[in-house]
Coordinates of N, CA and C in Angstrom, one line a residue:
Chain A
X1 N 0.8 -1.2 0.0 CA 0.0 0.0 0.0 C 0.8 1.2 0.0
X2 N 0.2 2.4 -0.2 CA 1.0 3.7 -0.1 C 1.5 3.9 1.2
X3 N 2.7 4.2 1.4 CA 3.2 5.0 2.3 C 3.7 6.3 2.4
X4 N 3.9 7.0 3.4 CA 4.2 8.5 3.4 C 5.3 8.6 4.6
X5 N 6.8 8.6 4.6 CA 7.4 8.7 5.5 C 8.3 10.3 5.7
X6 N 8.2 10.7 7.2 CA 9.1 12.0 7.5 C 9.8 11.5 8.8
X7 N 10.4 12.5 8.6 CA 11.5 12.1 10.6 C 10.9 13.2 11.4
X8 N 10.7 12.8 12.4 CA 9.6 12.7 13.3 C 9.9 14.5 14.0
X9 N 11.4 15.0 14.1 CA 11.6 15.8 14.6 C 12.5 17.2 14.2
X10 N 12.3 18.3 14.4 CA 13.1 18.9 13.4 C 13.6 20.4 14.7
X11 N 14.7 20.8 14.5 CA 14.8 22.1 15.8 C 16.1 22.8 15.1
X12 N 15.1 24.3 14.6 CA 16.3 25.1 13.8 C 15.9 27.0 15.1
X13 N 17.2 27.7 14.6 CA 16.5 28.8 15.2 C 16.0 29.9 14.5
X14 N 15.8 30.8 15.1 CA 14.4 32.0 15.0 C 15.6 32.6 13.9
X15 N 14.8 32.7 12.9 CA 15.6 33.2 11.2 C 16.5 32.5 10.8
X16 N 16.1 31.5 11.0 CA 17.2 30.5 10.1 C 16.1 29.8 9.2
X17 N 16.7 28.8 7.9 CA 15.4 28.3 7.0 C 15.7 27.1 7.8
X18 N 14.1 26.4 7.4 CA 13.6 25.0 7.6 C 13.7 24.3 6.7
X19 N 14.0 22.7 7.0 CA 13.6 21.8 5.2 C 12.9 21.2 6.1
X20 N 11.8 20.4 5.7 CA 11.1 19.8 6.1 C 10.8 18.3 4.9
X21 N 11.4 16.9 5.1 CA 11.4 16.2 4.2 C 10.2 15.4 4.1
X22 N 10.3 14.8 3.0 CA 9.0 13.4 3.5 C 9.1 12.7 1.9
X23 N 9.6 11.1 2.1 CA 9.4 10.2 0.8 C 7.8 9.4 1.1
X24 N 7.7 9.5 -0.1 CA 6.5 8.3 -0.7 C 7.2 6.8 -1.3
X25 N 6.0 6.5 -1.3 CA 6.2 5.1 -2.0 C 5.2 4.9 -3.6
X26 N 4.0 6.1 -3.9 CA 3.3 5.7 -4.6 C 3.3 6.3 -5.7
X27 N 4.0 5.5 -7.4 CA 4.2 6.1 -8.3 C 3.4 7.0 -8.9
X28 N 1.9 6.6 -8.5 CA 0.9 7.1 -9.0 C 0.8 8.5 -8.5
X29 N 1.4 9.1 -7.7 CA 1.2 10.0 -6.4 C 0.9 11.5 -7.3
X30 N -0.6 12.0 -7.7 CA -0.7 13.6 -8.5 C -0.9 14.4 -7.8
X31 N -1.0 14.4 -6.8 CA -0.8 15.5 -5.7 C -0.4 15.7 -4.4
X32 N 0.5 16.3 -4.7 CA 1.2 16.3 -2.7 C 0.8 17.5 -2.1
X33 N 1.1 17.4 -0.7 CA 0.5 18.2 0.2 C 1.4 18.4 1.4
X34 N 1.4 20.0 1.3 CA 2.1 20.3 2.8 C 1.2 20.7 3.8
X35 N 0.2 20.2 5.2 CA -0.4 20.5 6.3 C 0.1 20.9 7.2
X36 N -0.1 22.2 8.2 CA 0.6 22.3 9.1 C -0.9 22.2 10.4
X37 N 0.4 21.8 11.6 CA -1.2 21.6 12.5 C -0.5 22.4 13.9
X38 N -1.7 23.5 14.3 CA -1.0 23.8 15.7 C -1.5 23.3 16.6
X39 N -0.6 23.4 18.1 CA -1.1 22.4 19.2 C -2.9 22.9 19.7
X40 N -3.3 21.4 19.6 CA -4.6 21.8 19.5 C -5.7 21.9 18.8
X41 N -5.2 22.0 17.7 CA -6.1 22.7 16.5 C -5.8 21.7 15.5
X42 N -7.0 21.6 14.4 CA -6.9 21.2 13.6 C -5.5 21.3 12.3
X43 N -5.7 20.2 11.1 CA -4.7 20.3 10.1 C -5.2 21.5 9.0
X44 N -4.5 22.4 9.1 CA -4.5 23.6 8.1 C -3.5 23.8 6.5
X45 N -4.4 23.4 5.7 CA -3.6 23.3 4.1 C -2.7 24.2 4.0
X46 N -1.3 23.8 4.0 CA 0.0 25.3 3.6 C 0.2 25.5 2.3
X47 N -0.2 24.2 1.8 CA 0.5 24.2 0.0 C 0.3 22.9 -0.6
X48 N 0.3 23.3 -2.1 CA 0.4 21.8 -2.7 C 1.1 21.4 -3.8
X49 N 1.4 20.9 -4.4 CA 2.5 20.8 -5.8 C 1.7 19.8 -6.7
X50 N 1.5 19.7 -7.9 CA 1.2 18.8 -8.7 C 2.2 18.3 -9.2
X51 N 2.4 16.6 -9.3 CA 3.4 16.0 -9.7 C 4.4 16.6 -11.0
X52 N 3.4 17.3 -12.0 CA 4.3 17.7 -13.1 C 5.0 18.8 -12.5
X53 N 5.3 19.6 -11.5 CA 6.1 20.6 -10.9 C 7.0 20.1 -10.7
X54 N 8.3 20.8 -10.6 CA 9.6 20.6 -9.7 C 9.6 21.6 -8.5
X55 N 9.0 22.8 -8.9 CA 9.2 23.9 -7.5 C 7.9 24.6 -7.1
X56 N 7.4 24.8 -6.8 CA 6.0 25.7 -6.0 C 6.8 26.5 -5.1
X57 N 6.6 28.0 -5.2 CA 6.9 28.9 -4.1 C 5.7 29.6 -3.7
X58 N 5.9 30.0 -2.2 CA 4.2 30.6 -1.9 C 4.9 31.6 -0.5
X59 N 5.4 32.9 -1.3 CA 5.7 33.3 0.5 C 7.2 32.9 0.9
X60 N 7.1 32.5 2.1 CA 8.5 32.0 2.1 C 8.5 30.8 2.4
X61 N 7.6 30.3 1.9 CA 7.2 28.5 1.4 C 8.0 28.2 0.2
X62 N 8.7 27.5 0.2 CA 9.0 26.8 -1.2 C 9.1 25.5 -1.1
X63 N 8.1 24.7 -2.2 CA 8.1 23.3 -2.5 C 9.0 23.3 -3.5
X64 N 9.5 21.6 -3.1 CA 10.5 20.9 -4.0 C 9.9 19.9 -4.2
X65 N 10.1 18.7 -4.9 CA 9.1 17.7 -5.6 C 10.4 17.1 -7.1
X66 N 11.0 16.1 -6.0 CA 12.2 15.1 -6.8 C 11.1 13.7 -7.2
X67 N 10.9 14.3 -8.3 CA 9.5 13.0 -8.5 C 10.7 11.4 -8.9
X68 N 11.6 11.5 -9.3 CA 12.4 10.0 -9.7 C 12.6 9.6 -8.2
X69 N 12.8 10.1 -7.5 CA 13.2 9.5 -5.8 C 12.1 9.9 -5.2
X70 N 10.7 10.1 -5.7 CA 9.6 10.2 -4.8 C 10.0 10.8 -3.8
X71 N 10.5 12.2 -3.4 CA 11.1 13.0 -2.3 C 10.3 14.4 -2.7
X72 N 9.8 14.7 -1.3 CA 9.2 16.5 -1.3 C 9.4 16.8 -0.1
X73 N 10.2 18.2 -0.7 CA 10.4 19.1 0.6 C 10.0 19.9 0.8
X74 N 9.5 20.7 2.3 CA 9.3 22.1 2.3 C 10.4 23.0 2.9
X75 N 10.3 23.8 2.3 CA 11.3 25.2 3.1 C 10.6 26.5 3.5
X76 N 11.1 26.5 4.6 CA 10.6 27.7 5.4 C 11.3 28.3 5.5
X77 N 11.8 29.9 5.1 CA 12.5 30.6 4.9 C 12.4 31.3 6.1
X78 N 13.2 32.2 6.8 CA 13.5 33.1 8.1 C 12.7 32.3 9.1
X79 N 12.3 31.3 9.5 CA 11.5 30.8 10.0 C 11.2 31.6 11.0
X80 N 10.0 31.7 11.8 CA 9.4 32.3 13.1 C 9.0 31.6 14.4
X81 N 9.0 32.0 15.3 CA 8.3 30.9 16.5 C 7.0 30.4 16.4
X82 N 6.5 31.6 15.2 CA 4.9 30.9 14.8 C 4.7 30.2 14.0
X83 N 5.7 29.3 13.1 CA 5.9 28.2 12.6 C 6.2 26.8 13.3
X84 N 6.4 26.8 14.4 CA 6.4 26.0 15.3 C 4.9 25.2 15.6
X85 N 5.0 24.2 15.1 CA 3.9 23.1 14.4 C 4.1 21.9 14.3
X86 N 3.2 21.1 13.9 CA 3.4 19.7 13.4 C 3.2 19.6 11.8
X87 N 4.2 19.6 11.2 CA 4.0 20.1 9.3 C 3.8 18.5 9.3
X88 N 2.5 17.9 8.4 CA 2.5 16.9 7.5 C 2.5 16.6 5.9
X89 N 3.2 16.0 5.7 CA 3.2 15.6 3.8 C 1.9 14.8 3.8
X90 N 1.5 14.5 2.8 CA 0.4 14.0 2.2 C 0.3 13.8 0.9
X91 N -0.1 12.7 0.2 CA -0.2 12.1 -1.4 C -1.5 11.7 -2.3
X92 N -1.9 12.1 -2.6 CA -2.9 11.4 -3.5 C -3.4 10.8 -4.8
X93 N -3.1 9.9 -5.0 CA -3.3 9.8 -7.1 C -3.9 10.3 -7.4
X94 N -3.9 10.5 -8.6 CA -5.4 11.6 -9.6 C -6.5 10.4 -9.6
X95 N -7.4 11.0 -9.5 CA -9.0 10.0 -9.8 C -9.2 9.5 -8.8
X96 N -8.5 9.9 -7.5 CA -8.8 8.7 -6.5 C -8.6 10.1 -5.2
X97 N -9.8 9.7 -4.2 CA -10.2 10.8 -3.1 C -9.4 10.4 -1.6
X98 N -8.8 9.1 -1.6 CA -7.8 9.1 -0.4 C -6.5 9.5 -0.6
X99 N -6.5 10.2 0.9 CA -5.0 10.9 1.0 C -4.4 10.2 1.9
X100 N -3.1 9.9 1.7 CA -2.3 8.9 2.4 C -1.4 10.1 3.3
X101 N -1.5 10.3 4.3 CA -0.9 11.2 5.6 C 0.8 10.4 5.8
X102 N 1.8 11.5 6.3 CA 3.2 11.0 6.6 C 2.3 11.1 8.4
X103 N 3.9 10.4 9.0 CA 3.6 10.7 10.8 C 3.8 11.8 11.2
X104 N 3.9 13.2 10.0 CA 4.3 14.4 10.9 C 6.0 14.5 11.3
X105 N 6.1 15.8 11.1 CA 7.7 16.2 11.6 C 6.8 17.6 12.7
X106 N 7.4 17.4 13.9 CA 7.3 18.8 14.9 C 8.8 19.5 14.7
X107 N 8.3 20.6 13.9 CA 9.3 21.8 14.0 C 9.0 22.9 15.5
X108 N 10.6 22.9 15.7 CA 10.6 23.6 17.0 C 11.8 25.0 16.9
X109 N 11.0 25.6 17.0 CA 11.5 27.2 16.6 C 12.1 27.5 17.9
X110 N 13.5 27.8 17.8 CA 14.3 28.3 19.1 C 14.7 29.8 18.8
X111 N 14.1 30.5 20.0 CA 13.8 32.0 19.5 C 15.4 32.1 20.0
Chain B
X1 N -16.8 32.4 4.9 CA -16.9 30.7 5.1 C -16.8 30.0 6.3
X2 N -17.6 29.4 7.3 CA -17.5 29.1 8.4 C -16.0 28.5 8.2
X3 N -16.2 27.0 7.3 CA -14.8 26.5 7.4 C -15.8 25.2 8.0
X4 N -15.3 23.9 8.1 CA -16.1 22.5 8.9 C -16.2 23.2 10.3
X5 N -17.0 22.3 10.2 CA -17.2 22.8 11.9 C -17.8 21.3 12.3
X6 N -16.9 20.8 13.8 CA -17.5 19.8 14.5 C -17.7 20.1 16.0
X7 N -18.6 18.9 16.1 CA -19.0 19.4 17.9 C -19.3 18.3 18.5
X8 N -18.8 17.9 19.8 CA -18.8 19.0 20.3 C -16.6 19.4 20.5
X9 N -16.3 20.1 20.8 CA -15.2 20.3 21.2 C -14.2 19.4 21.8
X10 N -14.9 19.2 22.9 CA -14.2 18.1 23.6 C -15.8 17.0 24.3
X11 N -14.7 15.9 24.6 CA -16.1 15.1 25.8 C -15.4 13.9 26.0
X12 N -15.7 14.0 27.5 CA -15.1 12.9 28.1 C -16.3 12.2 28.7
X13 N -16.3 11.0 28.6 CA -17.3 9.8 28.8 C -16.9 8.7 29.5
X14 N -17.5 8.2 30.2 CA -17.0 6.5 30.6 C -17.7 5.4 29.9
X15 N -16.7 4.4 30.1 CA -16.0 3.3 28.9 C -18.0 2.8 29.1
X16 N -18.0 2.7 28.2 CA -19.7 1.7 27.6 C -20.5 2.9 27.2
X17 N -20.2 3.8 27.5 CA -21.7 4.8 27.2 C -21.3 5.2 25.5
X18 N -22.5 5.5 24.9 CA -22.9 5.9 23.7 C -21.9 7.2 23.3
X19 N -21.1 7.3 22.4 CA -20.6 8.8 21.7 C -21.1 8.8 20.3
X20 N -21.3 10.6 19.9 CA -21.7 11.0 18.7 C -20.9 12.1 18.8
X21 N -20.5 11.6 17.7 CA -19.5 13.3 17.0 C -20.7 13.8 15.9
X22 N -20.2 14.8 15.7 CA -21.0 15.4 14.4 C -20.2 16.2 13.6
X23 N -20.3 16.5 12.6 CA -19.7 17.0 11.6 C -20.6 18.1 10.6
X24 N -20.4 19.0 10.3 CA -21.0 20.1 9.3 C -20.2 20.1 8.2
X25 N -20.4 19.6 6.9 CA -18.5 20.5 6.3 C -19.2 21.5 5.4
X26 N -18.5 22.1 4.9 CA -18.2 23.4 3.7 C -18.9 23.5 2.9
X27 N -19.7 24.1 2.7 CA -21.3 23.8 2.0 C -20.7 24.2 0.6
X28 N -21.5 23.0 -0.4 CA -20.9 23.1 -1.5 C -19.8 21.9 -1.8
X29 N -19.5 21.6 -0.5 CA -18.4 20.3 -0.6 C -19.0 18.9 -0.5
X30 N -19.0 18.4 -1.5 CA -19.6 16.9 -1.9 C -18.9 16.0 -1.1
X31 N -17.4 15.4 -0.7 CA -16.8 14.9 0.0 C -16.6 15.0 1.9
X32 N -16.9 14.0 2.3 CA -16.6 14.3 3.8 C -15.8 12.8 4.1
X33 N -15.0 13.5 5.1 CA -13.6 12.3 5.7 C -13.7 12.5 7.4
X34 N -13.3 10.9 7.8 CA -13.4 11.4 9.3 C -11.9 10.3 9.7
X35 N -11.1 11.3 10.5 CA -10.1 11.0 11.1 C -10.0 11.0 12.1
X36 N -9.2 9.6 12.7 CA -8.7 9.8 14.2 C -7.2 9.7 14.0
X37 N -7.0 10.7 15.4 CA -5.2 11.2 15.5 C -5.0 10.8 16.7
X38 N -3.8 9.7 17.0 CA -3.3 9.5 18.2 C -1.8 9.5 18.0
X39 N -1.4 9.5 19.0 CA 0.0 9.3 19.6 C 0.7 8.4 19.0
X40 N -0.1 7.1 19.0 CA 0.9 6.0 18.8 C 0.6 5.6 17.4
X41 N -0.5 5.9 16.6 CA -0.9 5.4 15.6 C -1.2 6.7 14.5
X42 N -0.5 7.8 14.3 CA -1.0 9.0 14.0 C -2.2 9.4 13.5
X43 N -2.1 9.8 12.2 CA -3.5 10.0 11.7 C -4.3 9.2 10.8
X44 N -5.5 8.4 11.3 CA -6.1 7.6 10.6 C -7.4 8.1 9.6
X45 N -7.2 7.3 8.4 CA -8.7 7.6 8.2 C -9.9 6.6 8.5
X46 N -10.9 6.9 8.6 CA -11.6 5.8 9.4 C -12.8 5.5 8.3
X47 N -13.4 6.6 7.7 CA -14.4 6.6 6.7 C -14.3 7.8 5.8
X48 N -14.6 7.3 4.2 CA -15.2 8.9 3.6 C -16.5 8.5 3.0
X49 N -17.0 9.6 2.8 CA -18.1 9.7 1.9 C -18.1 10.3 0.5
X50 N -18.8 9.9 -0.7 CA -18.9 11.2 -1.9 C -20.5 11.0 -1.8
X51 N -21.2 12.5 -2.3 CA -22.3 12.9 -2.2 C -23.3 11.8 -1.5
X52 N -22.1 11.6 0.1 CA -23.5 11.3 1.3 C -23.3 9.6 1.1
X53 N -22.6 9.3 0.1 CA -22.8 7.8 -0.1 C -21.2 7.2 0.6
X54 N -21.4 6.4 1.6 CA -19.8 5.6 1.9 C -19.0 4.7 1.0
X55 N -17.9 5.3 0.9 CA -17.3 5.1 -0.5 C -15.9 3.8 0.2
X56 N -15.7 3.9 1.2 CA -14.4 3.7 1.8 C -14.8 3.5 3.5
X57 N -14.9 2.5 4.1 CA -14.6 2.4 5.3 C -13.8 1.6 5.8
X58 N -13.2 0.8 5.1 CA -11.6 -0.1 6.1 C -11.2 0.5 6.7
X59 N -11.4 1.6 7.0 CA -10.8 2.2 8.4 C -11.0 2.0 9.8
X60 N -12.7 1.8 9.7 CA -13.5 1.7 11.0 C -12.8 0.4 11.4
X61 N -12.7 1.2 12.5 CA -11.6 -0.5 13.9 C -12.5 -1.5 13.8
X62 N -13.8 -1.4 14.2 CA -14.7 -2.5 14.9 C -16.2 -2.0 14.4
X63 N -16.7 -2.6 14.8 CA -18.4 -2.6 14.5 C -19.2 -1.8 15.7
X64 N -18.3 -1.4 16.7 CA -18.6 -0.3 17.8 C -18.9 1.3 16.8
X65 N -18.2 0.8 15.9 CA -17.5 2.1 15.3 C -18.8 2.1 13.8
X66 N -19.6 3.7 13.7 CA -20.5 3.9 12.5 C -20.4 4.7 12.2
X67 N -21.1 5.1 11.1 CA -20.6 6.7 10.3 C -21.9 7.3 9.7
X68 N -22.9 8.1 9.2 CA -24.1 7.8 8.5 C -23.6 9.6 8.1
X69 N -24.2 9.7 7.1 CA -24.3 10.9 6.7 C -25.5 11.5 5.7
X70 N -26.7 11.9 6.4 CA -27.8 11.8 6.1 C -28.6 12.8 5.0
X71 N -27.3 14.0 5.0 CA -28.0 15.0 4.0 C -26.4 15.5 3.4
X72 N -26.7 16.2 2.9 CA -24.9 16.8 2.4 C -24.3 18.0 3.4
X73 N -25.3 18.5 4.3 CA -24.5 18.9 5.3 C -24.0 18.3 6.6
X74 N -24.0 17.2 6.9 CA -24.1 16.7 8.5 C -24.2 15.3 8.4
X75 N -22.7 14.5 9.1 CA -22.3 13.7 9.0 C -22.4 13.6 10.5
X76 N -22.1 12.1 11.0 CA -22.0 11.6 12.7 C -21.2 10.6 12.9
X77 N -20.4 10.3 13.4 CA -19.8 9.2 13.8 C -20.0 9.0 15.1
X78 N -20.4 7.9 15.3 CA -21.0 6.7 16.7 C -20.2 5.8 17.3
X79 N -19.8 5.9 18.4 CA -18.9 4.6 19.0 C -20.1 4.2 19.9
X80 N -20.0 3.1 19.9 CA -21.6 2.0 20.7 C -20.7 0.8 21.2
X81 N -20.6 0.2 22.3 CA -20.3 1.1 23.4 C -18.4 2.1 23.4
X82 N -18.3 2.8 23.9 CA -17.2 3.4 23.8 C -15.8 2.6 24.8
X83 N -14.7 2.8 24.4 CA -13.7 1.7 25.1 C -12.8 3.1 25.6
X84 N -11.8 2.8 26.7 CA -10.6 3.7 26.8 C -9.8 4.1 25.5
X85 N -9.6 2.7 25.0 CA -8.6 2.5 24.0 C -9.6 3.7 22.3
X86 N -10.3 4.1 22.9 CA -11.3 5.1 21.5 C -10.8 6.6 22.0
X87 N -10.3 6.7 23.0 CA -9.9 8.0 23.7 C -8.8 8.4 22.3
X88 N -8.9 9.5 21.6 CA -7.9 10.1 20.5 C -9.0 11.9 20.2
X89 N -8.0 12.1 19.1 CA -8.7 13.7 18.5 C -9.7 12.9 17.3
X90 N -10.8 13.1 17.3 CA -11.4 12.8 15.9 C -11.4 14.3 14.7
X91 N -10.7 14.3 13.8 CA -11.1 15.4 12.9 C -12.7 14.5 11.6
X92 N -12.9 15.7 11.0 CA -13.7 15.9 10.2 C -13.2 16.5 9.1
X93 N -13.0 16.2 8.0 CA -12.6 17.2 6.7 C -13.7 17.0 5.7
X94 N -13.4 17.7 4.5 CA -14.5 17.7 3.6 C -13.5 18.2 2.1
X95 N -14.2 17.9 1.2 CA -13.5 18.5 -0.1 C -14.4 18.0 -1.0
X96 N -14.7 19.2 -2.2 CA -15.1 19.2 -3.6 C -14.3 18.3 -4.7
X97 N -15.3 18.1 -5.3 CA -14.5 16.8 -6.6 C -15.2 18.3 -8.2
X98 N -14.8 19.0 -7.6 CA -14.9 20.3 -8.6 C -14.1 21.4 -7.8
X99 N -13.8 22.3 -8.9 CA -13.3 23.9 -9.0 C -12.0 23.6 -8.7
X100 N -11.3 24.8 -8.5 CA -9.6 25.1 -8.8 C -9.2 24.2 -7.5
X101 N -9.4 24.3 -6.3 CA -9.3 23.3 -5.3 C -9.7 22.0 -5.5
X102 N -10.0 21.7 -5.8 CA -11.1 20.4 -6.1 C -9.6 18.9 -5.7
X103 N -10.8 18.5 -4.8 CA -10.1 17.3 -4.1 C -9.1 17.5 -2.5
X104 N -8.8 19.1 -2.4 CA -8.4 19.6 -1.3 C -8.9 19.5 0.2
X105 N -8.9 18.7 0.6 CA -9.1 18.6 2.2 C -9.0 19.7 2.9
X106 N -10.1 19.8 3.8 CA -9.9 21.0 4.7 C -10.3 20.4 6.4
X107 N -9.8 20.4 6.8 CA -10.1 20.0 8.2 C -10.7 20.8 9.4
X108 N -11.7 20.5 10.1 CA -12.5 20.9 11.3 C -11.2 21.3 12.2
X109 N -11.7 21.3 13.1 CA -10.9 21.6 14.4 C -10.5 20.6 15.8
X110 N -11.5 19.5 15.5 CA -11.4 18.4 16.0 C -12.7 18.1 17.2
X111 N -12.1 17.0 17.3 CA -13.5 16.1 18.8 C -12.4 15.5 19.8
X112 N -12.0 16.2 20.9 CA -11.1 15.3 21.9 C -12.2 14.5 22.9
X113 N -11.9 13.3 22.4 CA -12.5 12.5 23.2 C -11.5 11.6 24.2
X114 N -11.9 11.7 25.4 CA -11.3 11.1 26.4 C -12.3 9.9 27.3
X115 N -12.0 8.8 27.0 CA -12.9 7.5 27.5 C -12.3 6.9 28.5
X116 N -13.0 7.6 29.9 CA -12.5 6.5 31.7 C -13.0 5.3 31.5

């Protein structure tokens, strides 16, 4: 079945960038997903890339999307303490309405 | 746009009694998804729906566990009788199989359920 894997934990400081990684397993994979979740609260859509992309920028969001090694990154540029979250990747094939969720990476902003 | 909305917030119950979550989603959103998030098992999906109909439920753990969605606003999920081990966050999302979004999940705010 699909899988969605990230490392579990990530600790950069206040204005430095973030990469945020996460492999797949599913060749089929037409749309990825960056979620970020604050403590508490629900998962909030940050971004998305469509497989034919290599880069999506949004802000000081930038997606990467190495479709031969099924690898997408996010980067969070100057990072802030209000980035400090649980960011999830997510996959979906075209034609098909399940999204396969990573375990989450908790980024932890050291002011 | 309200955005989904579930309720109630939180609720803590003991183990056998009846739970109902409820779910509203994004009017205009044909798709509804219901997630549980824990610790040890992160985020699951448990059921979706497309326009009201269950498309997908391999998720639901046990037969404790139901889902009905009776109009295209307002979905429920039922645990009959409730266990400790059901204590997690339930989300609710929803998404359109149309417009420039289309297929995009959007997520509630959650149901913390805590089962003594």
């Amino acid at each position: 079945g699909e899988d969605v894997e990230q490392s579990l934990f990530l600790s950069v400081r206040e204005g430095d960038s973030s990469v945020i990684n996460c492999t797949y397993t599913d060749s089929s994979s037409t749309y990825l997903y960056w979620y970020k979740q604050e403590p508490g609260a629900g998962l909030q859509l940050l971004t998305y890339i469509f497989s034919n992309m290599d880069m999506k920028q949004d802000q000081r969001l930038t997606v990467l999307l190495n479709k031969k090694d099924k690898h997408l990154s996010l980067r969070i540029a100057d990072t802030q303490t209000g980035d400090s979250a649980i960011y999830f990747c997510a996959e979906r094939p075209g034609g098909y309405q399940k999204v396969t969720f990573g375990t989450g990476t908790k980024l932890q902003v050291i002011p | 746009d309200a955005g989904v909305i579930q309720s109630p917030r939180h609720e803590v119950t003991e183990m056998g009694q009846e739970v109902t979550l409820r779910c509203k989603p994004i009017s205009g959103h044909n798709s509804l998804f219901w997630y549980r998030q824990t610790m040890m098992r992160g985020l699951e999906l448990l059921i979706y729906f497309n326009n009201n109909v269950p498309i997908d439920d391999s998720g639901m753990p046990e037969d404790r566990f139901s889902a009905k969605m009776p109009n295209a606003s307002f979905s429920t999920l039922k645990i009959q009788p409730s266990e400790p081990r059901d204590s997690a966050v339930y989300f609710c999302a929803s998404s359109s199989t149309s417009g420039r979004y289309q297929e995009t999940q959007y997520f509630g705010p959650g149901t913390r359920l805590l089962v003594l």
